Amino acid sequence: MNIVCLDMEGVLVPEIWIAFAEVTGIPEFKRTTREEPDYNKLMKYRIDLLEKHGLGLKEIQDVIEQIEPMEGAKEFLDELRATTQVIILSDTFSQFAGPLMKKLGYPTIFCNELVVGDDGMVKDFQMRCVASKLTTVRGLHGIGYDTIAAGDSFNDLGMIRASKAGFLFKAPDSIKADNPDLQAFEEYDELLAAIKAALEA
């Protein structure tokens, strides 16, 4: 039995923190897992920035409400979900995911949780588990699934390499250069064809 595991930001929707950086005019928020492989370090950096600028959860959610899925993402996801089971594995947070999941037709998503104070400020974050994407893929293997995975960032490489088939999608040149053995795609129809071929293998 197969199940497809997809990253969300950079694969199905634009990067939330980059959009937030553009709206707030604070370029430091543009740093993502494409540049910083240590997610804990990255989130602590973001929380410190939020506190420094007096920005809370509401300001982030207001930006997220305006984000639309990438062109063709929902159609890709609809066709894929008609073919096989799909889980979105994301290092985003439940407080961010709701509006985006609505626009994508409510796919299943496994993500994390922000700790938010009574004042609406982000105080901390709680990961579901250590190395959440890789751990989830291994858990799926443990209950009888073969996984096929796709993502674009450092934090996707574990699940991609642990899966029976794994692909880079819209990944930066640096990650493609460091992983020349992984097939890399830029268009949804290419990724869909590769996943379907892997499902039939």
Short mmCIF file of C-alpha atoms in Angstrom, two decimals:
data_model
loop_
_atom_site.label_atom_id
_atom_site.label_comp_id
_atom_site.label_asym_id
_atom_site.label_seq_id
_atom_site.Cartn_x
_atom_site.Cartn_y
_atom_site.Cartn_z
CA MET A 1 0.00 0.00 0.00
CA ASN A 2 1.23 3.44 -0.92
CA ILE A 3 0.81 6.89 0.55
CA VAL A 4 2.20 10.17 -0.81
CA CYS A 5 3.79 12.67 1.58
CA LEU A 6 4.12 16.25 0.38
CA ASP A 7 5.69 19.34 1.85
CA MET A 8 3.37 22.36 1.86
CA GLU A 9 5.24 25.68 1.68
CA GLY A 10 7.17 26.10 -1.53
CA VAL A 11 5.40 23.06 -3.01
CA LEU A 12 1.68 23.83 -2.79
CA VAL A 13 1.57 27.36 -1.40
CA PRO A 14 4.06 30.25 -1.28
CA GLU A 15 6.33 30.53 1.74
CA ILE A 16 4.33 32.10 4.57
CA TRP A 17 7.28 33.87 6.18
CA ILE A 18 8.43 35.36 2.87
CA ALA A 19 4.92 36.76 2.33
CA PHE A 20 4.99 38.10 5.89
CA ALA A 21 8.37 39.74 5.24
CA GLU A 22 7.02 41.45 2.14
CA VAL A 23 3.89 42.76 3.89
CA THR A 24 5.71 43.97 7.00
CA GLY A 25 8.73 45.30 5.13
CA ILE A 26 11.05 43.34 7.43
CA PRO A 27 13.42 41.38 5.16
CA GLU A 28 14.85 39.27 8.02
CA PHE A 29 11.64 37.21 7.99
CA LYS A 30 12.56 35.92 4.51
CA ARG A 31 14.94 33.35 5.99
CA THR A 32 13.44 29.87 5.54
CA THR A 33 14.42 26.19 5.71
CA ARG A 34 15.92 26.62 2.26
CA GLU A 35 18.72 28.61 3.91
CA GLU A 36 18.68 27.36 7.52
CA PRO A 37 18.63 23.56 7.99
CA ASP A 38 18.21 23.80 11.80
CA TYR A 39 14.47 24.37 12.21
CA ASN A 40 14.63 24.99 15.96
CA LYS A 41 17.26 27.68 15.41
CA LEU A 42 15.16 29.21 12.63
CA MET A 43 11.97 29.38 14.71
CA LYS A 44 13.74 30.92 17.70
CA TYR A 45 15.15 33.54 15.33
CA ARG A 46 11.62 34.26 14.02
CA ILE A 47 10.08 34.49 17.49
CA ASP A 48 12.80 36.93 18.59
CA LEU A 49 12.10 39.04 15.48
CA LEU A 50 8.36 39.04 16.20
CA GLU A 51 8.97 40.22 19.75
CA LYS A 52 11.44 42.87 18.61
CA HIS A 53 8.89 44.36 16.20
CA GLY A 54 5.81 43.87 18.41
CA LEU A 55 4.12 41.52 15.94
CA GLY A 56 1.85 38.69 17.07
CA LEU A 57 -0.22 35.82 15.75
CA LYS A 58 -3.01 38.05 14.40
CA GLU A 59 -0.62 39.93 12.13
CA ILE A 60 0.69 36.66 10.69
CA GLN A 61 -2.82 35.24 10.24
CA ASP A 62 -3.93 38.41 8.45
CA VAL A 63 -1.17 37.82 5.88
CA ILE A 64 -1.99 34.11 5.54
CA GLU A 65 -5.63 34.94 4.71
CA GLN A 66 -4.35 36.70 1.58
CA ILE A 67 -2.10 33.83 0.40
CA GLU A 68 -3.39 31.74 -2.50
CA PRO A 69 -2.15 28.28 -3.50
CA MET A 70 0.39 28.18 -6.29
CA GLU A 71 -1.11 28.08 -9.77
CA GLY A 72 -2.16 24.51 -10.50
CA ALA A 73 -1.56 23.25 -6.95
CA LYS A 74 -5.17 22.44 -6.08
CA GLU A 75 -5.76 20.70 -9.41
CA PHE A 76 -2.57 18.67 -8.92
CA LEU A 77 -3.62 17.74 -5.39
CA ASP A 78 -7.17 16.85 -6.48
CA GLU A 79 -5.91 14.49 -9.19
CA LEU A 80 -3.35 12.95 -6.87
CA ARG A 81 -5.93 12.40 -4.11
CA ALA A 82 -8.23 10.71 -6.64
CA THR A 83 -5.40 8.26 -7.33
CA THR A 84 -3.91 7.54 -3.90
CA GLN A 85 -3.84 8.67 -0.29
CA VAL A 86 -1.97 11.88 0.43
CA ILE A 87 -0.69 13.48 3.63
CA ILE A 88 0.84 16.94 3.77
CA LEU A 89 3.78 16.88 6.18
CA SER A 90 4.65 20.41 7.14
CA ASP A 91 6.72 22.18 9.74
CA THR A 92 4.14 24.95 9.79
CA PHE A 93 1.64 25.33 12.63
CA SER A 94 -2.03 24.54 13.10
CA GLN A 95 -2.69 28.25 13.72
CA PHE A 96 -1.39 28.96 10.20
CA ALA A 97 -2.73 26.00 8.23
CA GLY A 98 -6.52 26.43 8.39
CA PRO A 99 -7.13 29.02 5.64
CA LEU A 100 -4.64 27.32 3.33
CA MET A 101 -6.19 23.87 3.80
CA LYS A 102 -9.60 25.34 2.96
CA LYS A 103 -8.24 26.73 -0.32
CA LEU A 104 -6.67 23.34 -1.12
CA GLY A 105 -9.88 21.36 -0.49
CA TYR A 106 -9.09 20.23 3.08
CA PRO A 107 -6.35 17.64 2.52
CA THR A 108 -4.94 15.85 5.57
CA ILE A 109 -2.06 17.78 7.15
CA PHE A 110 0.30 16.86 9.98
CA CYS A 111 1.93 19.97 11.43
CA ASN A 112 3.01 21.59 14.69
CA GLU A 113 1.63 24.01 17.28
CA LEU A 114 2.52 27.52 18.36
CA VAL A 115 2.46 28.56 22.01
CA VAL A 116 0.66 31.91 22.08
CA GLY A 117 0.32 34.15 25.12
CA ASP A 118 -2.86 35.89 26.28
CA ASP A 119 -1.49 39.02 24.62
CA GLY A 120 -1.46 37.29 21.22
CA MET A 121 2.32 37.17 21.06
CA VAL A 122 4.08 33.99 19.94
CA LYS A 123 6.03 32.70 22.95
CA ASP A 124 7.27 29.31 21.78
CA PHE A 125 6.48 26.37 19.50
CA GLN A 126 5.85 22.65 19.97
CA MET A 127 6.97 20.14 17.38
CA ARG A 128 4.90 16.97 17.03
CA CYS A 129 8.07 14.93 17.34
CA VAL A 130 11.78 15.14 16.60
CA ALA A 131 12.55 15.29 12.84
CA SER A 132 8.80 15.26 12.30
CA LYS A 133 8.72 14.52 8.56
CA LEU A 134 11.23 11.68 8.68
CA THR A 135 9.71 10.28 11.88
CA THR A 136 6.23 10.31 10.31
CA VAL A 137 7.42 8.54 7.17
CA ARG A 138 9.12 5.88 9.27
CA GLY A 139 5.93 5.52 11.31
CA LEU A 140 3.93 4.99 8.12
CA HIS A 141 6.42 2.30 7.07
CA GLY A 142 5.87 0.67 10.44
CA ILE A 143 2.14 0.29 9.82
CA GLY A 144 2.53 -1.21 6.37
CA TYR A 145 2.72 1.74 3.95
CA ASP A 146 5.29 2.49 1.30
CA THR A 147 5.82 6.22 0.98
CA ILE A 148 6.51 8.50 -1.97
CA ALA A 149 7.65 11.97 -0.95
CA ALA A 150 8.28 15.37 -2.49
CA GLY A 151 9.59 18.63 -1.08
CA ASP A 152 11.86 21.58 -1.70
CA SER A 153 13.94 22.25 1.42
CA PHE A 154 16.60 20.85 3.75
CA ASN A 155 13.95 19.60 6.16
CA ASP A 156 12.35 17.50 3.39
CA LEU A 157 15.46 15.51 2.49
CA GLY A 158 15.02 12.97 5.29
CA MET A 159 11.54 11.93 4.23
CA ILE A 160 12.49 12.02 0.55
CA ARG A 161 15.47 9.72 1.01
CA ALA A 162 13.62 7.36 3.39
CA SER A 163 10.78 6.83 0.89
CA LYS A 164 10.62 4.21 -1.86
CA ALA A 165 10.59 7.14 -4.29
CA GLY A 166 11.37 10.77 -3.53
CA PHE A 167 11.54 13.94 -5.57
CA LEU A 168 12.59 17.56 -5.29
CA PHE A 169 9.98 20.08 -6.43
CA LYS A 170 10.70 23.75 -7.03
CA ALA A 171 13.85 23.36 -4.95
CA PRO A 172 16.58 26.02 -5.01
CA ASP A 173 19.63 25.36 -7.16
CA SER A 174 21.82 24.86 -4.08
CA ILE A 175 19.76 21.93 -2.83
CA LYS A 176 19.56 20.40 -6.31
CA ALA A 177 23.32 20.74 -6.67
CA ASP A 178 23.93 19.04 -3.31
CA ASN A 179 21.56 16.19 -4.20
CA PRO A 180 22.22 15.41 -7.87
CA ASP A 181 20.88 11.87 -7.53
CA LEU A 182 17.35 13.11 -6.76
CA GLN A 183 14.98 13.83 -9.62
CA ALA A 184 13.96 17.48 -9.56
CA PHE A 185 10.85 18.93 -11.15
CA GLU A 186 9.45 22.42 -11.66
CA GLU A 187 5.97 21.65 -13.03
CA TYR A 188 3.06 19.83 -11.41
CA ASP A 189 2.38 17.62 -14.43
CA GLU A 190 5.99 16.37 -14.30
CA LEU A 191 5.73 15.60 -10.58
CA LEU A 192 2.35 13.94 -11.02
CA ALA A 193 3.70 11.69 -13.78
CA ALA A 194 6.71 10.71 -11.64
CA ILE A 195 4.52 9.92 -8.62
CA LYS A 196 2.12 7.84 -10.73
CA ALA A 197 5.05 5.90 -12.19
CA ALA A 198 6.33 5.24 -8.66
CA LEU A 199 2.88 4.08 -7.56
CA GLU A 200 2.87 1.53 -10.37
CA ALA A 201 6.42 0.31 -9.74
#
